[in-house]
Amino acid sequence: MPFPLEIPAPLRLALPPGTGVLLGISGGVDSALALVVLQELACEVQCVTFKNFCYSEEDIDPGEQSCCSLDAIEDARLLARKFGATHWVHGVEESFRERVIDPFIRDYSAALTPNPCLACNADVRFPEFVRLARRQGCRFAATGHYARIEHSPDGGRLLKGLDPSKDQSYFLHAVSPSLFDEMIFPLGWWDKTEVRRAAAELGISVAQKRDSQEICFVPDGDRTFLFGDERSTREGDIVDKDGVVRGTHKGLIHYTVGQRRGLGIAAAEPLYVLSLDLEKSQLVVGHRDELSTVGVLADGFVPAVPDFPLEGPAPGQSVHARLRHRHRGAQVQSWRLFEDGTMRVELSESVDGAAPGQAMVLYQDDLVLGGGRITGSFDLKDDAS
């Protein structure tokens, strides 16, 4: 059967026949089709499945959608065998706990809203993928992410995937740019509907398998088993900005800035989470206009391009910032990056729900410029120095 999708020229140029590729395969449709694309290009493909979390050490059920469940690992093994690729499972439980789970717990315990996928990609998954690819003599490490790497003699640059509803460049922005030249994302030129349709036409068994919507080590959405800090899990008051009690929350770890649903409060107008007060165990709520800001603070900024300027954007340069994965982005008026990695960004339009702990990622068109962790917002009336 002919391959049902037109393979774009950049992929053909980067992957001539015989190119060695180590593919991370999870047992889902995306990595499965990535495998078939690589086979279609006559690459020499090896497959590895990372085991991030050992559920046998916890009294929980991983569920069928977890990437670390035995069912998912078996699906990955069968897919690799079906398409003639070698496959093995690589355990990273120790580094995953140290660099992803433990910081996740610390941040949530500090009333932040961390995104563990960012830490996983930057500190565990891709450094280890590239290391293993080198060990196996492979030119590239690949996954089924919806993003693109632009390869050139000067190195690789991270670009958005062409499907705006599935683009995953936000989750990849903190990966060291030194690794980009050895990474490739075969699916970045297609949308998810095309991928599922092609997988079905090719008879891939997981063509309609549901995507995982949960954190891989919290498959049922209940984070409480991770926390020993009672301040994060105990009930407390829901209050407005004047301190008036409006209800009771079930533990601050269940909420994030900008959240509207699940508050359990009857009000004439919708209420949103404005902030979390860990010391008082209070959830502060208010109206949507009280969430708005045009000034965002961040720390740990990681440039994704060489010579990222301390102040910008340059005249005529259009840059936008995304403050969460599904955020459409807001035009950047100016930024100032300090030597310690902290950053102040002024936007040209107001945004809602700049949640401390989430990432702010800067883009120039499709190009990822870099990103950092949101620490708060500021009033433009304040001294910005």
mmCIF file of N, CA, C and O in Angstrom, residues 79-127:
data_model
loop_
_atom_site.group_PDB
_atom_site.id
_atom_site.type_symbol
_atom_site.label_atom_id
_atom_site.label_comp_id
_atom_site.label_asym_id
_atom_site.label_seq_id
_atom_site.Cartn_x
_atom_site.Cartn_y
_atom_site.Cartn_z
ATOM 1 N N LEU A 79 3.965 -2.869 18.201
ATOM 2 C CA LEU A 79 4.079 -1.984 17.047
ATOM 3 C C LEU A 79 5.476 -2.033 16.451
ATOM 4 O O LEU A 79 5.641 -2.083 15.230
ATOM 5 N N ALA A 80 6.489 -2.013 17.296
ATOM 6 C CA ALA A 80 7.862 -2.100 16.801
ATOM 7 C C ALA A 80 8.080 -3.412 16.056
ATOM 8 O O ALA A 80 8.669 -3.433 14.964
ATOM 9 N N ARG A 81 7.578 -4.504 16.625
ATOM 10 C CA ARG A 81 7.748 -5.803 15.972
ATOM 11 C C ARG A 81 7.003 -5.856 14.639
ATOM 12 O O ARG A 81 7.529 -6.376 13.643
ATOM 13 N N LYS A 82 5.796 -5.299 14.597
ATOM 14 C CA LYS A 82 4.989 -5.304 13.369
ATOM 15 C C LYS A 82 5.737 -4.653 12.214
ATOM 16 O O LYS A 82 5.650 -5.099 11.064
ATOM 17 N N PHE A 83 6.476 -3.582 12.534
ATOM 18 C CA PHE A 83 7.166 -2.845 11.471
ATOM 19 C C PHE A 83 8.664 -3.130 11.421
ATOM 20 O O PHE A 83 9.434 -2.376 10.830
ATOM 21 N N GLY A 84 9.073 -4.213 12.055
ATOM 22 C CA GLY A 84 10.427 -4.710 11.877
ATOM 23 C C GLY A 84 11.513 -3.919 12.553
ATOM 24 O O GLY A 84 12.674 -3.936 12.099
ATOM 25 N N ALA A 85 11.183 -3.224 13.652
ATOM 26 C CA ALA A 85 12.184 -2.437 14.363
ATOM 27 C C ALA A 85 12.525 -3.093 15.696
ATOM 28 O O ALA A 85 11.672 -3.707 16.339
ATOM 29 N N THR A 86 13.777 -2.982 16.094
ATOM 30 C CA THR A 86 14.155 -3.456 17.416
ATOM 31 C C THR A 86 13.507 -2.573 18.474
ATOM 32 O O THR A 86 13.183 -1.410 18.230
ATOM 33 N N HIS A 87 13.312 -3.132 19.670
ATOM 34 C CA HIS A 87 12.634 -2.382 20.729
ATOM 35 C C HIS A 87 13.169 -2.820 22.076
ATOM 36 O O HIS A 87 13.438 -4.004 22.307
ATOM 37 N N TRP A 88 13.344 -1.848 22.963
ATOM 38 C CA TRP A 88 13.648 -2.174 24.342
ATOM 39 C C TRP A 88 13.029 -1.122 25.258
ATOM 40 O O TRP A 88 12.621 -0.049 24.808
ATOM 41 N N VAL A 89 12.927 -1.462 26.537
ATOM 42 C CA VAL A 89 12.397 -0.557 27.559
ATOM 43 C C VAL A 89 13.561 -0.013 28.366
ATOM 44 O O VAL A 89 14.441 -0.769 28.792
ATOM 45 N N HIS A 90 13.572 1.300 28.563
ATOM 46 C CA HIS A 90 14.668 1.958 29.272
ATOM 47 C C HIS A 90 14.107 2.637 30.510
ATOM 48 O O HIS A 90 13.265 3.528 30.418
ATOM 49 N N GLY A 91 14.554 2.203 31.671
ATOM 50 C CA GLY A 91 14.050 2.758 32.916
ATOM 51 C C GLY A 91 14.768 4.039 33.319
ATOM 52 O O GLY A 91 15.997 4.085 33.354
ATOM 53 N N VAL A 92 14.000 5.072 33.593
ATOM 54 C CA VAL A 92 14.565 6.346 34.059
ATOM 55 C C VAL A 92 13.878 6.775 35.356
ATOM 56 O O VAL A 92 13.777 7.967 35.656
ATOM 57 N N GLU A 93 13.403 5.795 36.124
ATOM 58 C CA GLU A 93 12.596 6.112 37.298
ATOM 59 C C GLU A 93 13.334 7.003 38.299
ATOM 60 O O GLU A 93 12.743 7.942 38.849
ATOM 61 N N GLU A 94 14.615 6.732 38.534
ATOM 62 C CA GLU A 94 15.340 7.491 39.555
ATOM 63 C C GLU A 94 15.498 8.958 39.154
ATOM 64 O O GLU A 94 15.194 9.866 39.935
ATOM 65 N N SER A 95 15.964 9.197 37.930
ATOM 66 C CA SER A 95 16.143 10.584 37.500
ATOM 67 C C SER A 95 14.796 11.275 37.320
ATOM 68 O O SER A 95 14.668 12.485 37.569
ATOM 69 N N PHE A 96 13.770 10.527 36.913
ATOM 70 C CA PHE A 96 12.438 11.117 36.749
ATOM 71 C C PHE A 96 11.891 11.576 38.099
ATOM 72 O O PHE A 96 11.313 12.660 38.206
ATOM 73 N N ARG A 97 12.076 10.776 39.117
ATOM 74 C CA ARG A 97 11.594 11.193 40.436
ATOM 75 C C ARG A 97 12.376 12.404 40.940
ATOM 76 O O ARG A 97 11.789 13.361 41.448
ATOM 77 N N GLU A 98 13.690 12.377 40.767
ATOM 78 C CA GLU A 98 14.535 13.451 41.282
ATOM 79 C C GLU A 98 14.306 14.776 40.549
ATOM 80 O O GLU A 98 14.275 15.842 41.169
ATOM 81 N N ARG A 99 14.134 14.711 39.219
ATOM 82 C CA ARG A 99 14.105 15.938 38.415
ATOM 83 C C ARG A 99 12.712 16.371 37.982
ATOM 84 O O ARG A 99 12.531 17.490 37.501
ATOM 85 N N VAL A 100 11.726 15.480 38.150
ATOM 86 C CA VAL A 100 10.363 15.824 37.721
ATOM 87 C C VAL A 100 9.378 15.750 38.890
ATOM 88 O O VAL A 100 8.724 16.735 39.226
ATOM 89 N N ILE A 101 9.270 14.570 39.516
ATOM 90 C CA ILE A 101 8.246 14.404 40.558
ATOM 91 C C ILE A 101 8.557 15.244 41.787
ATOM 92 O O ILE A 101 7.688 15.956 42.304
ATOM 93 N N ASP A 102 9.806 15.192 42.291
ATOM 94 C CA ASP A 102 10.136 15.947 43.504
ATOM 95 C C ASP A 102 9.975 17.452 43.307
ATOM 96 O O ASP A 102 9.378 18.123 44.173
ATOM 97 N N PRO A 103 10.462 18.043 42.184
ATOM 98 C CA PRO A 103 10.185 19.476 41.972
ATOM 99 C C PRO A 103 8.702 19.780 41.820
ATOM 100 O O PRO A 103 8.234 20.839 42.260
ATOM 101 N N PHE A 104 7.952 18.872 41.194
ATOM 102 C CA PHE A 104 6.504 19.029 41.056
ATOM 103 C C PHE A 104 5.851 19.131 42.434
ATOM 104 O O PHE A 104 5.009 20.009 42.691
ATOM 105 N N ILE A 105 6.245 18.252 43.345
ATOM 106 C CA ILE A 105 5.697 18.271 44.699
ATOM 107 C C ILE A 105 6.090 19.556 45.419
ATOM 108 O O ILE A 105 5.261 20.197 46.076
ATOM 109 N N ARG A 106 7.360 19.975 45.285
ATOM 110 C CA ARG A 106 7.804 21.199 45.949
ATOM 111 C C ARG A 106 7.030 22.412 45.440
ATOM 112 O O ARG A 106 6.604 23.269 46.221
ATOM 113 N N ASP A 107 6.843 22.484 44.130
ATOM 114 C CA ASP A 107 6.147 23.642 43.563
ATOM 115 C C ASP A 107 4.680 23.672 43.976
ATOM 116 O O ASP A 107 4.143 24.724 44.336
ATOM 117 N N TYR A 108 4.019 22.528 43.903
ATOM 118 C CA TYR A 108 2.615 22.496 44.322
ATOM 119 C C TYR A 108 2.491 22.805 45.814
ATOM 120 O O TYR A 108 1.553 23.478 46.246
ATOM 121 N N SER A 109 3.446 22.346 46.592
ATOM 122 C CA SER A 109 3.417 22.620 48.026
ATOM 123 C C SER A 109 3.641 24.096 48.321
ATOM 124 O O SER A 109 3.301 24.580 49.401
ATOM 125 N N ALA A 110 4.237 24.812 47.342
ATOM 126 C CA ALA A 110 4.440 26.253 47.476
ATOM 127 C C ALA A 110 3.323 27.038 46.800
ATOM 128 O O ALA A 110 3.471 28.237 46.547
ATOM 129 N N ALA A 111 2.196 26.372 46.483
ATOM 130 C CA ALA A 111 1.018 26.986 45.870
ATOM 131 C C ALA A 111 1.295 27.489 44.461
ATOM 132 O O ALA A 111 0.674 28.447 44.002
ATOM 133 N N LEU A 112 2.223 26.851 43.762
ATOM 134 C CA LEU A 112 2.456 27.129 42.349
ATOM 135 C C LEU A 112 1.696 26.101 41.517
ATOM 136 O O LEU A 112 1.138 25.138 42.048
ATOM 137 N N THR A 113 1.690 26.304 40.187
ATOM 138 C CA THR A 113 1.039 25.355 39.283
ATOM 139 C C THR A 113 2.081 24.864 38.284
ATOM 140 O O THR A 113 2.198 25.401 37.184
ATOM 141 N N PRO A 114 2.873 23.871 38.652
ATOM 142 C CA PRO A 114 3.949 23.426 37.765
ATOM 143 C C PRO A 114 3.435 22.609 36.592
ATOM 144 O O PRO A 114 2.331 22.057 36.620
ATOM 145 N N ASN A 115 4.245 22.539 35.554
ATOM 146 C CA ASN A 115 3.947 21.698 34.399
ATOM 147 C C ASN A 115 5.069 20.671 34.280
ATOM 148 O O ASN A 115 6.142 20.980 33.752
ATOM 149 N N PRO A 116 4.859 19.447 34.782
ATOM 150 C CA PRO A 116 5.957 18.472 34.842
ATOM 151 C C PRO A 116 6.468 18.039 33.481
ATOM 152 O O PRO A 116 7.598 17.571 33.377
ATOM 153 N N CYS A 117 5.654 18.191 32.415
ATOM 154 C CA CYS A 117 6.132 17.815 31.082
ATOM 155 C C CYS A 117 7.321 18.664 30.654
ATOM 156 O O CYS A 117 8.206 18.201 29.927
ATOM 157 N N LEU A 118 7.345 19.923 31.091
ATOM 158 C CA LEU A 118 8.463 20.800 30.740
ATOM 159 C C LEU A 118 9.757 20.284 31.347
ATOM 160 O O LEU A 118 10.791 20.199 30.672
ATOM 161 N N ALA A 119 9.708 19.942 32.642
ATOM 162 C CA ALA A 119 10.900 19.431 33.316
ATOM 163 C C ALA A 119 11.318 18.083 32.753
ATOM 164 O O ALA A 119 12.514 17.804 32.588
ATOM 165 N N CYS A 120 10.330 17.235 32.438
ATOM 166 C CA CYS A 120 10.647 15.923 31.875
ATOM 167 C C CYS A 120 11.388 16.059 30.546
ATOM 168 O O CYS A 120 12.438 15.451 30.338
ATOM 169 N N ASN A 121 10.845 16.876 29.641
ATOM 170 C CA ASN A 121 11.466 17.029 28.332
ATOM 171 C C ASN A 121 12.862 17.626 28.427
ATOM 172 O O ASN A 121 13.786 17.196 27.722
ATOM 173 N N ALA A 122 13.015 18.640 29.278
ATOM 174 C CA ALA A 122 14.278 19.362 29.345
ATOM 175 C C ALA A 122 15.354 18.628 30.135
ATOM 176 O O ALA A 122 16.537 18.662 29.759
ATOM 177 N N ASP A 123 14.951 17.953 31.223
ATOM 178 C CA ASP A 123 15.937 17.418 32.159
ATOM 179 C C ASP A 123 16.088 15.911 32.139
ATOM 180 O O ASP A 123 17.059 15.383 32.683
ATOM 181 N N VAL A 124 15.108 15.208 31.535
ATOM 182 C CA VAL A 124 15.175 13.743 31.521
ATOM 183 C C VAL A 124 15.057 13.197 30.103
ATOM 184 O O VAL A 124 16.008 12.615 29.564
ATOM 185 N N ARG A 125 13.921 13.403 29.472
ATOM 186 C CA ARG A 125 13.606 12.692 28.230
ATOM 187 C C ARG A 125 14.607 12.972 27.113
ATOM 188 O O ARG A 125 15.242 12.045 26.597
ATOM 189 N N PHE A 126 14.759 14.224 26.713
ATOM 190 C CA PHE A 126 15.566 14.470 25.523
ATOM 191 C C PHE A 126 17.068 14.393 25.760
ATOM 192 O O PHE A 126 17.787 13.895 24.885
ATOM 193 N N PRO A 127 17.584 14.839 26.915
ATOM 194 C CA PRO A 127 19.001 14.536 27.154
ATOM 195 C C PRO A 127 19.309 13.041 27.105
ATOM 196 O O PRO A 127 20.320 12.611 26.544
#
